[in-house]
GROMACS .gro file of C-alpha atoms in nm:
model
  395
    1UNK     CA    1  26.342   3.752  21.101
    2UNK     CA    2  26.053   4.006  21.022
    3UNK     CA    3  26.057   4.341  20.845
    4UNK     CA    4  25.809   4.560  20.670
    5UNK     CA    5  25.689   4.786  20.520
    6UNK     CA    6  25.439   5.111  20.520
    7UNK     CA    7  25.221   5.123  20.191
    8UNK     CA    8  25.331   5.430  20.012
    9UNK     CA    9  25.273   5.301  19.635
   10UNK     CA   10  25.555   5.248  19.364
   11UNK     CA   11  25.863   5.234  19.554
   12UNK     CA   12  26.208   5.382  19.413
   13UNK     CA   13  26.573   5.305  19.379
   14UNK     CA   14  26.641   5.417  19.690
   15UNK     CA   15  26.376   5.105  19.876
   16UNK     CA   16  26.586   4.911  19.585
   17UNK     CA   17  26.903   4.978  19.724
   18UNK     CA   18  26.882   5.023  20.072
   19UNK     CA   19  26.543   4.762  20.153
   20UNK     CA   20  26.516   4.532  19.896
   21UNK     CA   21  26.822   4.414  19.767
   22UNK     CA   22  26.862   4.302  20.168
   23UNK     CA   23  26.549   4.135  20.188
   24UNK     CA   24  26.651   3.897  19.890
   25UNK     CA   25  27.002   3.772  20.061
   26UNK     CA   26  26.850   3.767  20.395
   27UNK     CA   27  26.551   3.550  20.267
   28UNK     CA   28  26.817   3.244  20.229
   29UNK     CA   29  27.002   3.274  20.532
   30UNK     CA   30  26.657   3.294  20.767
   31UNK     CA   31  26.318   3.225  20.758
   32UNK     CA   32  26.171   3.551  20.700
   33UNK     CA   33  25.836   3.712  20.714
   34UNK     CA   34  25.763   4.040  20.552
   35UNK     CA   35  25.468   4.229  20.555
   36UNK     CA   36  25.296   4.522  20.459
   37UNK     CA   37  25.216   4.767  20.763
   38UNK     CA   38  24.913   4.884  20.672
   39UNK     CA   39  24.746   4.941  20.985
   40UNK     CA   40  25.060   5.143  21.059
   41UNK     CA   41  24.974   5.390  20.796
   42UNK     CA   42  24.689   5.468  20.959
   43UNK     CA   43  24.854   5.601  21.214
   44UNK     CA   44  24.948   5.929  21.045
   45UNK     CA   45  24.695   5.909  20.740
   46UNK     CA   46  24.407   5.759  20.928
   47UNK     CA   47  24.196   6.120  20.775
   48UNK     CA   48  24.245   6.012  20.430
   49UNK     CA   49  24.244   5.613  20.366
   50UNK     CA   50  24.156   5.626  19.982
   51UNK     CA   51  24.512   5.556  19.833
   52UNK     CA   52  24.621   5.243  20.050
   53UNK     CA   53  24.465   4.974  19.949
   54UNK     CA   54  24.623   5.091  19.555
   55UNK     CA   55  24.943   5.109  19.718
   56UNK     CA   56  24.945   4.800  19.855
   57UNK     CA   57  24.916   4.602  19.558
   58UNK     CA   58  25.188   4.822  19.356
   59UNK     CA   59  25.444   4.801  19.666
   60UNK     CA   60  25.430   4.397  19.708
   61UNK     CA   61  25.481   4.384  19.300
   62UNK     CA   62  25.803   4.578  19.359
   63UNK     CA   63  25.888   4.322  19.655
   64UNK     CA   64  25.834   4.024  19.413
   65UNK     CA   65  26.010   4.266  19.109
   66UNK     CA   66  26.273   4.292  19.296
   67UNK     CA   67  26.319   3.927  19.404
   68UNK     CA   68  26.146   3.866  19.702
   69UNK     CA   69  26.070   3.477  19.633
   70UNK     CA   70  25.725   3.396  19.797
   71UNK     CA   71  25.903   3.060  19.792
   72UNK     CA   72  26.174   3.139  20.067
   73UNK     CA   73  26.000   3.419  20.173
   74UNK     CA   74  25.608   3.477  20.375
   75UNK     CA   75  25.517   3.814  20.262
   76UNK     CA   76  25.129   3.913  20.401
   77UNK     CA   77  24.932   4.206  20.490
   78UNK     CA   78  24.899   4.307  20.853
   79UNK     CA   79  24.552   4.396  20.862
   80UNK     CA   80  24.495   4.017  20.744
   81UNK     CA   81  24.637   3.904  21.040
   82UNK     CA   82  24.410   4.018  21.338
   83UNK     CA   83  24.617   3.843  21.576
   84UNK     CA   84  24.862   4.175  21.584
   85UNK     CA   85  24.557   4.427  21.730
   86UNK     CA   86  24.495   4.121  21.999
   87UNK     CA   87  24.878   4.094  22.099
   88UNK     CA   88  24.924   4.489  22.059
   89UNK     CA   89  24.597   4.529  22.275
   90UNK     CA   90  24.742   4.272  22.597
   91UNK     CA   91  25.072   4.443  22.570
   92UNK     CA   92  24.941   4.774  22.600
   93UNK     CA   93  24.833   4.602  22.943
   94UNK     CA   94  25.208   4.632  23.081
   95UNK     CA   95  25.351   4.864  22.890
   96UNK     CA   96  25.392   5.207  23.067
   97UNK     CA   97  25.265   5.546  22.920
   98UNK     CA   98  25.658   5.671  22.941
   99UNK     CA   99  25.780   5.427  22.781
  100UNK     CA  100  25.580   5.521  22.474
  101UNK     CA  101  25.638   5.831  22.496
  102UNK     CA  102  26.032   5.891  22.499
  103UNK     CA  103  26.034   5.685  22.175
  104UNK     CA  104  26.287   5.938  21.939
  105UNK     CA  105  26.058   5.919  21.673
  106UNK     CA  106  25.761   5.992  21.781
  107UNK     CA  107  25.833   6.355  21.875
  108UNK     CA  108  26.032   6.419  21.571
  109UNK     CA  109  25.754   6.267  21.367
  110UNK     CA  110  25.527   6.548  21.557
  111UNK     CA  111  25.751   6.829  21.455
  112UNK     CA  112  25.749   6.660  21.101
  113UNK     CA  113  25.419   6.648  21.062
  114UNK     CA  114  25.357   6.957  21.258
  115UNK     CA  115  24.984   7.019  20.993
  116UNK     CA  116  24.807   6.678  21.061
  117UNK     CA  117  24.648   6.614  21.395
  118UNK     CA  118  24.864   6.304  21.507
  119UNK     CA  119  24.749   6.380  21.924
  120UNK     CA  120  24.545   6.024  21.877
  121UNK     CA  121  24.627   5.719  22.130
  122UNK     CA  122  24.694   5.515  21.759
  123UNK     CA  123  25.017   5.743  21.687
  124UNK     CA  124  25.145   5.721  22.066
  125UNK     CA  125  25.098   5.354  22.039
  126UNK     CA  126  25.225   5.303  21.695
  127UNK     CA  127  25.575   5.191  21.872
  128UNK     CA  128  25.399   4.938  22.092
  129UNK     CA  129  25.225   4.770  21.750
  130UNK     CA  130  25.499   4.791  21.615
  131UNK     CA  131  25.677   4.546  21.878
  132UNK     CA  132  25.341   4.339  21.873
  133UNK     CA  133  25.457   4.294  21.517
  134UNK     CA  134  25.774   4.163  21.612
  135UNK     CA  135  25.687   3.958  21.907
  136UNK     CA  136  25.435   3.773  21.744
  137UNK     CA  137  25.631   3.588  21.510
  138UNK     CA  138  25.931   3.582  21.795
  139UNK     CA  139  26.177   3.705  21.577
  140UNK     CA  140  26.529   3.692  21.695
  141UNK     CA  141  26.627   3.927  21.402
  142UNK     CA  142  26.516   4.296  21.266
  143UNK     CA  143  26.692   4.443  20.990
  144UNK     CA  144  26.656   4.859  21.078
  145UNK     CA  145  26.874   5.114  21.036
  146UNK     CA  146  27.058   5.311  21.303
  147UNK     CA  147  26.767   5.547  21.325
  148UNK     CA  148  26.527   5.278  21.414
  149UNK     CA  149  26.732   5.106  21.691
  150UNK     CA  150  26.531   5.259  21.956
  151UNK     CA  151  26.193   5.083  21.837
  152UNK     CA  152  26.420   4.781  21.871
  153UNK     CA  153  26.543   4.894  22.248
  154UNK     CA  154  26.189   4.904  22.354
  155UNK     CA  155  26.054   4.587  22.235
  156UNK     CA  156  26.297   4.397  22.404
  157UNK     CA  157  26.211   4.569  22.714
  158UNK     CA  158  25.855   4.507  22.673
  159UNK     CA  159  25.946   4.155  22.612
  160UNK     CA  160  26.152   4.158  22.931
  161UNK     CA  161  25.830   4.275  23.089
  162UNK     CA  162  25.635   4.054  22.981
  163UNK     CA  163  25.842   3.727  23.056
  164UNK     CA  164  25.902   3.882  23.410
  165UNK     CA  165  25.593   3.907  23.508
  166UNK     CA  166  25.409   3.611  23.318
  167UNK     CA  167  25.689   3.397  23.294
  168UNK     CA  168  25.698   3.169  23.598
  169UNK     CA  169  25.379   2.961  23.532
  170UNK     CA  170  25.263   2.726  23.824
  171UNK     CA  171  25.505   2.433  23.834
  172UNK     CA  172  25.757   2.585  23.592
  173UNK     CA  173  26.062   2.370  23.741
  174UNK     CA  174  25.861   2.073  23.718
  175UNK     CA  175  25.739   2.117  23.326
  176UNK     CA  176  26.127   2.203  23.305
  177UNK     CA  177  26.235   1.903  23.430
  178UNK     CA  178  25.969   1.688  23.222
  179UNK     CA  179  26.046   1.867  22.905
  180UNK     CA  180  26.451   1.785  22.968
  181UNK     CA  181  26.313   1.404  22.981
  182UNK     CA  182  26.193   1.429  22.607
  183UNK     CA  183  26.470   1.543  22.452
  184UNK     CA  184  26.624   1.147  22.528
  185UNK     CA  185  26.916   1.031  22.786
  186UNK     CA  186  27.188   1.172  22.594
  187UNK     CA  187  27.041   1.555  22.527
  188UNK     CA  188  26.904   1.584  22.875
  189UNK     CA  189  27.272   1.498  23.004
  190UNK     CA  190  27.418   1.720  22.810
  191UNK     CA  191  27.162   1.997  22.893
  192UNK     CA  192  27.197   1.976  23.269
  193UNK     CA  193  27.584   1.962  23.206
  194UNK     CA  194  27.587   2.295  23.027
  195UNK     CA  195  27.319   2.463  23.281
  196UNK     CA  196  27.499   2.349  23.576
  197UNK     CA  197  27.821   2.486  23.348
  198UNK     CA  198  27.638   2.853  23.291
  199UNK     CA  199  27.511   2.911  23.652
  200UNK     CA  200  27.766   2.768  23.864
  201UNK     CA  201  28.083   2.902  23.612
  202UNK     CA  202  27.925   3.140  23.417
  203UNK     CA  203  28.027   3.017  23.141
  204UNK     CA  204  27.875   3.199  22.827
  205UNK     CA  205  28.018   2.930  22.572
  206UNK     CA  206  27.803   2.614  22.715
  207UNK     CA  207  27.502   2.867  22.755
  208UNK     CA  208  27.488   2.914  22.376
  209UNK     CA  209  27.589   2.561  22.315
  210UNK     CA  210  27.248   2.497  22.515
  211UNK     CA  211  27.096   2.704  22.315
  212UNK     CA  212  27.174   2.565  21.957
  213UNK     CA  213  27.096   2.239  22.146
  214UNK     CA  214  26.784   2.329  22.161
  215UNK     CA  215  26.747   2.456  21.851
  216UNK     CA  216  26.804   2.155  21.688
  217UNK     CA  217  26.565   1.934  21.909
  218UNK     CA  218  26.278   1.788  21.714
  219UNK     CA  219  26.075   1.608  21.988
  220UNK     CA  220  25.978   1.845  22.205
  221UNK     CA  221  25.695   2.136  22.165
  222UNK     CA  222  25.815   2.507  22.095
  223UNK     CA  223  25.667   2.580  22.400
  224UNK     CA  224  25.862   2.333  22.586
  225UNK     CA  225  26.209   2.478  22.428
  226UNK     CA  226  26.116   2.826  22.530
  227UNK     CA  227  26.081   2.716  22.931
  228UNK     CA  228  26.396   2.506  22.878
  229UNK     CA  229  26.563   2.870  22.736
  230UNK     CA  230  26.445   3.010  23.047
  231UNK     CA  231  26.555   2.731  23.288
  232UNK     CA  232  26.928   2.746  23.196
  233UNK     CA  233  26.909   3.115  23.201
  234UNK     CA  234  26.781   3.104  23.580
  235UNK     CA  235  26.432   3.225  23.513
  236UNK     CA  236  26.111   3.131  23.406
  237UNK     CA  237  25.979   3.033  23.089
  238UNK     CA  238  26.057   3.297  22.763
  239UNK     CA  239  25.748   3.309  22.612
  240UNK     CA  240  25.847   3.603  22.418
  241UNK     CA  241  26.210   3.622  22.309
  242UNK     CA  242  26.393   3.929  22.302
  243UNK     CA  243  26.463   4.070  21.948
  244UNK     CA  244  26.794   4.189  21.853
  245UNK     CA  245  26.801   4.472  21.605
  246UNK     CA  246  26.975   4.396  21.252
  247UNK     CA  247  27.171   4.702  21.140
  248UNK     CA  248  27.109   4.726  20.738
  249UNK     CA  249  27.402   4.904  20.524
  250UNK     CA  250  27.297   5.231  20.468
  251UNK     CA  251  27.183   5.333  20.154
  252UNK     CA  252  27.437   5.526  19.939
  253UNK     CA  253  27.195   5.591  19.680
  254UNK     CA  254  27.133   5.926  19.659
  255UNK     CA  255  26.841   6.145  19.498
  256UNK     CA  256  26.845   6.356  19.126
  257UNK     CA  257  26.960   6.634  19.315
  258UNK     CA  258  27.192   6.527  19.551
  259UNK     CA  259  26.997   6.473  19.862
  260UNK     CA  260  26.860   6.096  20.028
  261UNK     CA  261  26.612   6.007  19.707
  262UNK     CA  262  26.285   6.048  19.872
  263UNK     CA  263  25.925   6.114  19.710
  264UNK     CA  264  25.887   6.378  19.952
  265UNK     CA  265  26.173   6.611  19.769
  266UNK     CA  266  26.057   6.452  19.411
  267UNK     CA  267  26.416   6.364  19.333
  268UNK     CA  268  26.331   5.978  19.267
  269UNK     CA  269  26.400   5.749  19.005
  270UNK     CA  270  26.126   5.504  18.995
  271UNK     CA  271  26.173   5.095  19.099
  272UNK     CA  272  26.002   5.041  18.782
  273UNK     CA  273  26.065   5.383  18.557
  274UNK     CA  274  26.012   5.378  18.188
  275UNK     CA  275  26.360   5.383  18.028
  276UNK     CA  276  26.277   5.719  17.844
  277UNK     CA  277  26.188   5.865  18.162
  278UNK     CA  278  26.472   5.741  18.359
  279UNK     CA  279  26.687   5.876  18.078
  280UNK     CA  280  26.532   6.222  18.072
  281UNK     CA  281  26.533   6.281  18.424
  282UNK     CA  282  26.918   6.163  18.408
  283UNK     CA  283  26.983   6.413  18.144
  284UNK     CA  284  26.825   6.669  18.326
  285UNK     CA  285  26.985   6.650  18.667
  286UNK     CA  286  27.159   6.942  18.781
  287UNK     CA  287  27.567   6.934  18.753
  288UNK     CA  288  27.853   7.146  18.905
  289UNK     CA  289  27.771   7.463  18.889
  290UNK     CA  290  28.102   7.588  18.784
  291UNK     CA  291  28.119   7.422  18.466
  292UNK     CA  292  27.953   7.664  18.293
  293UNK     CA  293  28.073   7.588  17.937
  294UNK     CA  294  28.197   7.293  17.805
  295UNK     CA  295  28.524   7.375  17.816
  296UNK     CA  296  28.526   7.455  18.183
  297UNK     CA  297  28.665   7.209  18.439
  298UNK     CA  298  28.445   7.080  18.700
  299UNK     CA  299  28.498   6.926  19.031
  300UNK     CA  300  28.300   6.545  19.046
  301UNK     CA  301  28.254   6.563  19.424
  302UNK     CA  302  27.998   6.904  19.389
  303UNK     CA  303  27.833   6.738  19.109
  304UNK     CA  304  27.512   6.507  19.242
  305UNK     CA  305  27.531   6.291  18.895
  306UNK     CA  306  27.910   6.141  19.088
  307UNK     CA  307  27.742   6.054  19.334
  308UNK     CA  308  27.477   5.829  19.140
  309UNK     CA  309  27.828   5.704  18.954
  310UNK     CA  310  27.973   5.589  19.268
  311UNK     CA  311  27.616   5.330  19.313
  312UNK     CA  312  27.616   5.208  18.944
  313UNK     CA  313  27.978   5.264  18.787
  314UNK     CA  314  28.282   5.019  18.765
  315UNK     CA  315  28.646   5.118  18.868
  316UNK     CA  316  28.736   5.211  18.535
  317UNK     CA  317  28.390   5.441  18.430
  318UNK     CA  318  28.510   5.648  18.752
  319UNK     CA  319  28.785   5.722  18.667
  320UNK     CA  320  28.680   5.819  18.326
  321UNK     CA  321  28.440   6.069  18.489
  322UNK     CA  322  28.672   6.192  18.755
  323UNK     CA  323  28.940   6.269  18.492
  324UNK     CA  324  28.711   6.389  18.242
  325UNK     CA  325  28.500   6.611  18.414
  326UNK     CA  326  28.846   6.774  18.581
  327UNK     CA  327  29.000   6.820  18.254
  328UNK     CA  328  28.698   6.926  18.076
  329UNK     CA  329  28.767   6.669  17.863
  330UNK     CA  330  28.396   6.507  17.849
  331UNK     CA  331  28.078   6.716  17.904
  332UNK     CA  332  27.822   6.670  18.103
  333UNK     CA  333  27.583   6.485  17.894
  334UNK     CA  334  27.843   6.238  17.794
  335UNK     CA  335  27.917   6.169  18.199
  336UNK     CA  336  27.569   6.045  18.206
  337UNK     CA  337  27.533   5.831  17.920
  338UNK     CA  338  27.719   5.552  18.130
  339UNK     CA  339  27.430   5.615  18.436
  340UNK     CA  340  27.167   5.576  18.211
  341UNK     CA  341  27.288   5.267  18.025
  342UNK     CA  342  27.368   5.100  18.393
  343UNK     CA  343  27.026   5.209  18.560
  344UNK     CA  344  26.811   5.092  18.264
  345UNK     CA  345  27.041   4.770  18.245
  346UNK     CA  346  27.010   4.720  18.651
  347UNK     CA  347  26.584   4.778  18.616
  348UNK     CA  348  26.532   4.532  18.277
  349UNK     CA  349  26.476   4.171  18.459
  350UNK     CA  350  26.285   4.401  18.756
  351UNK     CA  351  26.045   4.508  18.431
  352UNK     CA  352  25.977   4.183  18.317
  353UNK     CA  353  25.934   4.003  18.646
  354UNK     CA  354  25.682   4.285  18.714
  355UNK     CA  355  25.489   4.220  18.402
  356UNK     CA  356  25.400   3.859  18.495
  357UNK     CA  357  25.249   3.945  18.821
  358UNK     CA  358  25.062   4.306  18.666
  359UNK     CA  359  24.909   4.058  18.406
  360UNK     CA  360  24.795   3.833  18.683
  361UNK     CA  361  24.677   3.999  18.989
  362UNK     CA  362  24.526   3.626  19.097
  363UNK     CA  363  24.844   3.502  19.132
  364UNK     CA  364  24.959   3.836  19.354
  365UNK     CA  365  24.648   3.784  19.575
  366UNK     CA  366  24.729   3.394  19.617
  367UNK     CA  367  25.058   3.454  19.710
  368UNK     CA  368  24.955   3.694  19.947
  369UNK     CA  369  24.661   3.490  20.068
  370UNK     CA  370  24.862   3.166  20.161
  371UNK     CA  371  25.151   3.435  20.347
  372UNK     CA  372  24.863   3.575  20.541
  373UNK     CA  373  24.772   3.197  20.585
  374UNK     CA  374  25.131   3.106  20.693
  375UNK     CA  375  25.158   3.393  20.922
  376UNK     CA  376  24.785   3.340  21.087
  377UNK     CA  377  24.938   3.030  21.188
  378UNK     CA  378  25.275   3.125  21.370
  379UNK     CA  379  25.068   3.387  21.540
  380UNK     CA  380  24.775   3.182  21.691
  381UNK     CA  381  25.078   2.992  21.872
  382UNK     CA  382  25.225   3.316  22.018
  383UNK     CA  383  24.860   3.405  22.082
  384UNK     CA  384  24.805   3.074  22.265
  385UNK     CA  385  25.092   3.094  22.469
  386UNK     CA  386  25.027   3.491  22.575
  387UNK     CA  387  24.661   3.415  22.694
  388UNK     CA  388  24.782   3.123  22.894
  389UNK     CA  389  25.007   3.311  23.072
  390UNK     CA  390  24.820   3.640  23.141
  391UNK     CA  391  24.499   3.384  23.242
  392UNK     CA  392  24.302   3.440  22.918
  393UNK     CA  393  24.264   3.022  22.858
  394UNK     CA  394  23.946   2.929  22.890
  395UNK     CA  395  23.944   2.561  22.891
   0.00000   0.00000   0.00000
């Protein structure tokens, strides 16, 4: 599974909520890499470079704040990893100029930043590194939200492509055969029982039996259990896996004022906020605006504070607030003394994990340094396999 992320500095509660806390319970169930898409922000700040290399550093302390574990986890930098430019570079190869440009995004992005200059081949292409990014660590998982299902849609097509055009190597059925040899008497039997199973019946159950198959085989190369996902399949070898697109839960943490919490609208609430802060700009937030007095009733669901109450409040605290505020039995500041007890509660251990690595920045670099190291690795064998197949091996 890969995901990342674009370097924008300190990251908030929303990132918390509707990133983060993912990565951590996803980190246990695959084997994840995460990185930090720096070459991406380029794309649309490429005139003013100064504050990324700052922002890296503060957004992976938030990762490891937040309980990414560098243990279960390879978190690395993308501009660390050259192999992405090469793979984005031979894909751009195939990859059709429409394609790129019917991507959602990238004319709403225009109209969104309608005052930078963004008619550069690196923004128009900025989809296609994007599924270099994925494709190079053949991940078969990418946690997006519904918004970003498109950039999914295209990498698998590009994938498809790819495999189509480079996948039937010289004397595919015969390295087919020879790899089913490998996996011993009783695998191979069992493998040409399901294939014959799948293309003569159609049957979908022994094709992903075949699959988890194998999956589990440890004797033969990853190269060889790629042509052997092919051969059941009826086609040549997949030397670049189609990705399937991970919907996250959408965030329900909203902003100070109501709205998605962006920095853009400045209605944040830091990852890593002082507790005076977080309790001033609590305090602060703007209520219902009928409850002019105290003794005026208000209605919870106009108010934006409910709607941070509905994140970070139990049962019982809600109902508290929704009779309260409706009876004009509690005012306003005494709604949010709850919030800020629970927010400044939820952010303690993410302060003092974050002081460890802000006291150390060695160990932050080494940690990033062996993910890069980790991920170098996975991505020469992509790399290996992709100049084989488009005639690139020179040996």
């Amino acid at each position: 599974m890969l995901s990342g992320m674009r370097p924008t500095g300190k990251l908030h509660l929303g990132h918390y909520h509707g990133v983060l806390k993912n990565w951590v319970k996803l980190q246990h169930e695959f084997e994840c890499f995460f990185f930090v898409a720096d070459w991406h922000a380029l794309t649309t700040n490429y005139d003013d470079p100064s504050d990324i290399q700052g922002s890296v550093w503060d957004m992976v302390i938030d990762w490891l704040a937040a309980g990414v574990n560098p243990g279960s986890s390879t978190m690395f930098i993308q501009s660390k990893v050259p192999e992405h430019a090469e793979l984005h570079l031979l894909l751009s190869m195939i990859t059709p100029l429409g394609w790129l440009e019917r991507i959602p995004t990238y004319k709403d992005q225009q109209e969104k930043l309608r005052e930078k200059d963004l008619a550069t081949y690196g923004f128009l292409g900025y989809p296609l590194l994007q599924s270099a990014d994925i494709l190079m660590y053949r991940a078969g998982r990418v946690p997006v939200g519904a918004d970003q299902v498109s950039h999914v849609e295209i990498t698998r097509e590009i994938a498809r492509r790819f495999n189509h055009l480079y996948g039937r190597e010289p004397g595919f059925e015969e390295h087919a055969e020879g790899a089913i040899v490998k996996m011993g008497k009783k695998n191979a039997k069992l493998y040409r029982t399901l294939k014959k199973r799948y293309q003569e019946e159609g049957d979908m159950e022994a094709l992903e039996t075949a699959r988890a198959l194998l999956k589990e085989q440890q004797n033969i190369s990853l190269g060889d259990r790629e042509r052997l996902y092919g051969y059941i399949e009826g086609g040549g070898k997949v030397i670049l896996p189609e990705p399937q697109p991970l919907l996250t839960p959408e965030s329900k943490m909203p902003g100070l004022d109501g709205q998605k919490m962006s920095k853009s609208y400045n209605n944040y609430i830091g990852l890593r906020e002082a507790p005076d802060s977080v309790a001033q700009k609590v305090r602060t937030m703007q209520t219902d605006p009928q409850r002019v007095r105290r003794t005026d009733p208000g209605e919870p669901e106009k108010c934006p504070v409910w709607g941070l109450h509905k994140v970070y409040s139990d049962a019982d605290t809600q109902e508290w607030v929704q009779t309260g505020c409706r009876s004009a039995g509690i005012g306003c500041l005494d709604c949010k003394k709850p919030l800020i007890e629970s927010i400044i509660e939820e952010q303690r251990p993410l302060h003092e994990r974050a002081r460890e690595y802000e006291s150390n920045p060695d160990l932050v670099n080494a940690i990033i340094e062996e993910g890069c190291e980790h991920a170098r690795d996975a991505a020469r064998d992509t790399l290996e396999e992709v100049r084989a197949a488009m005639g690139l091996s020179y040996r």
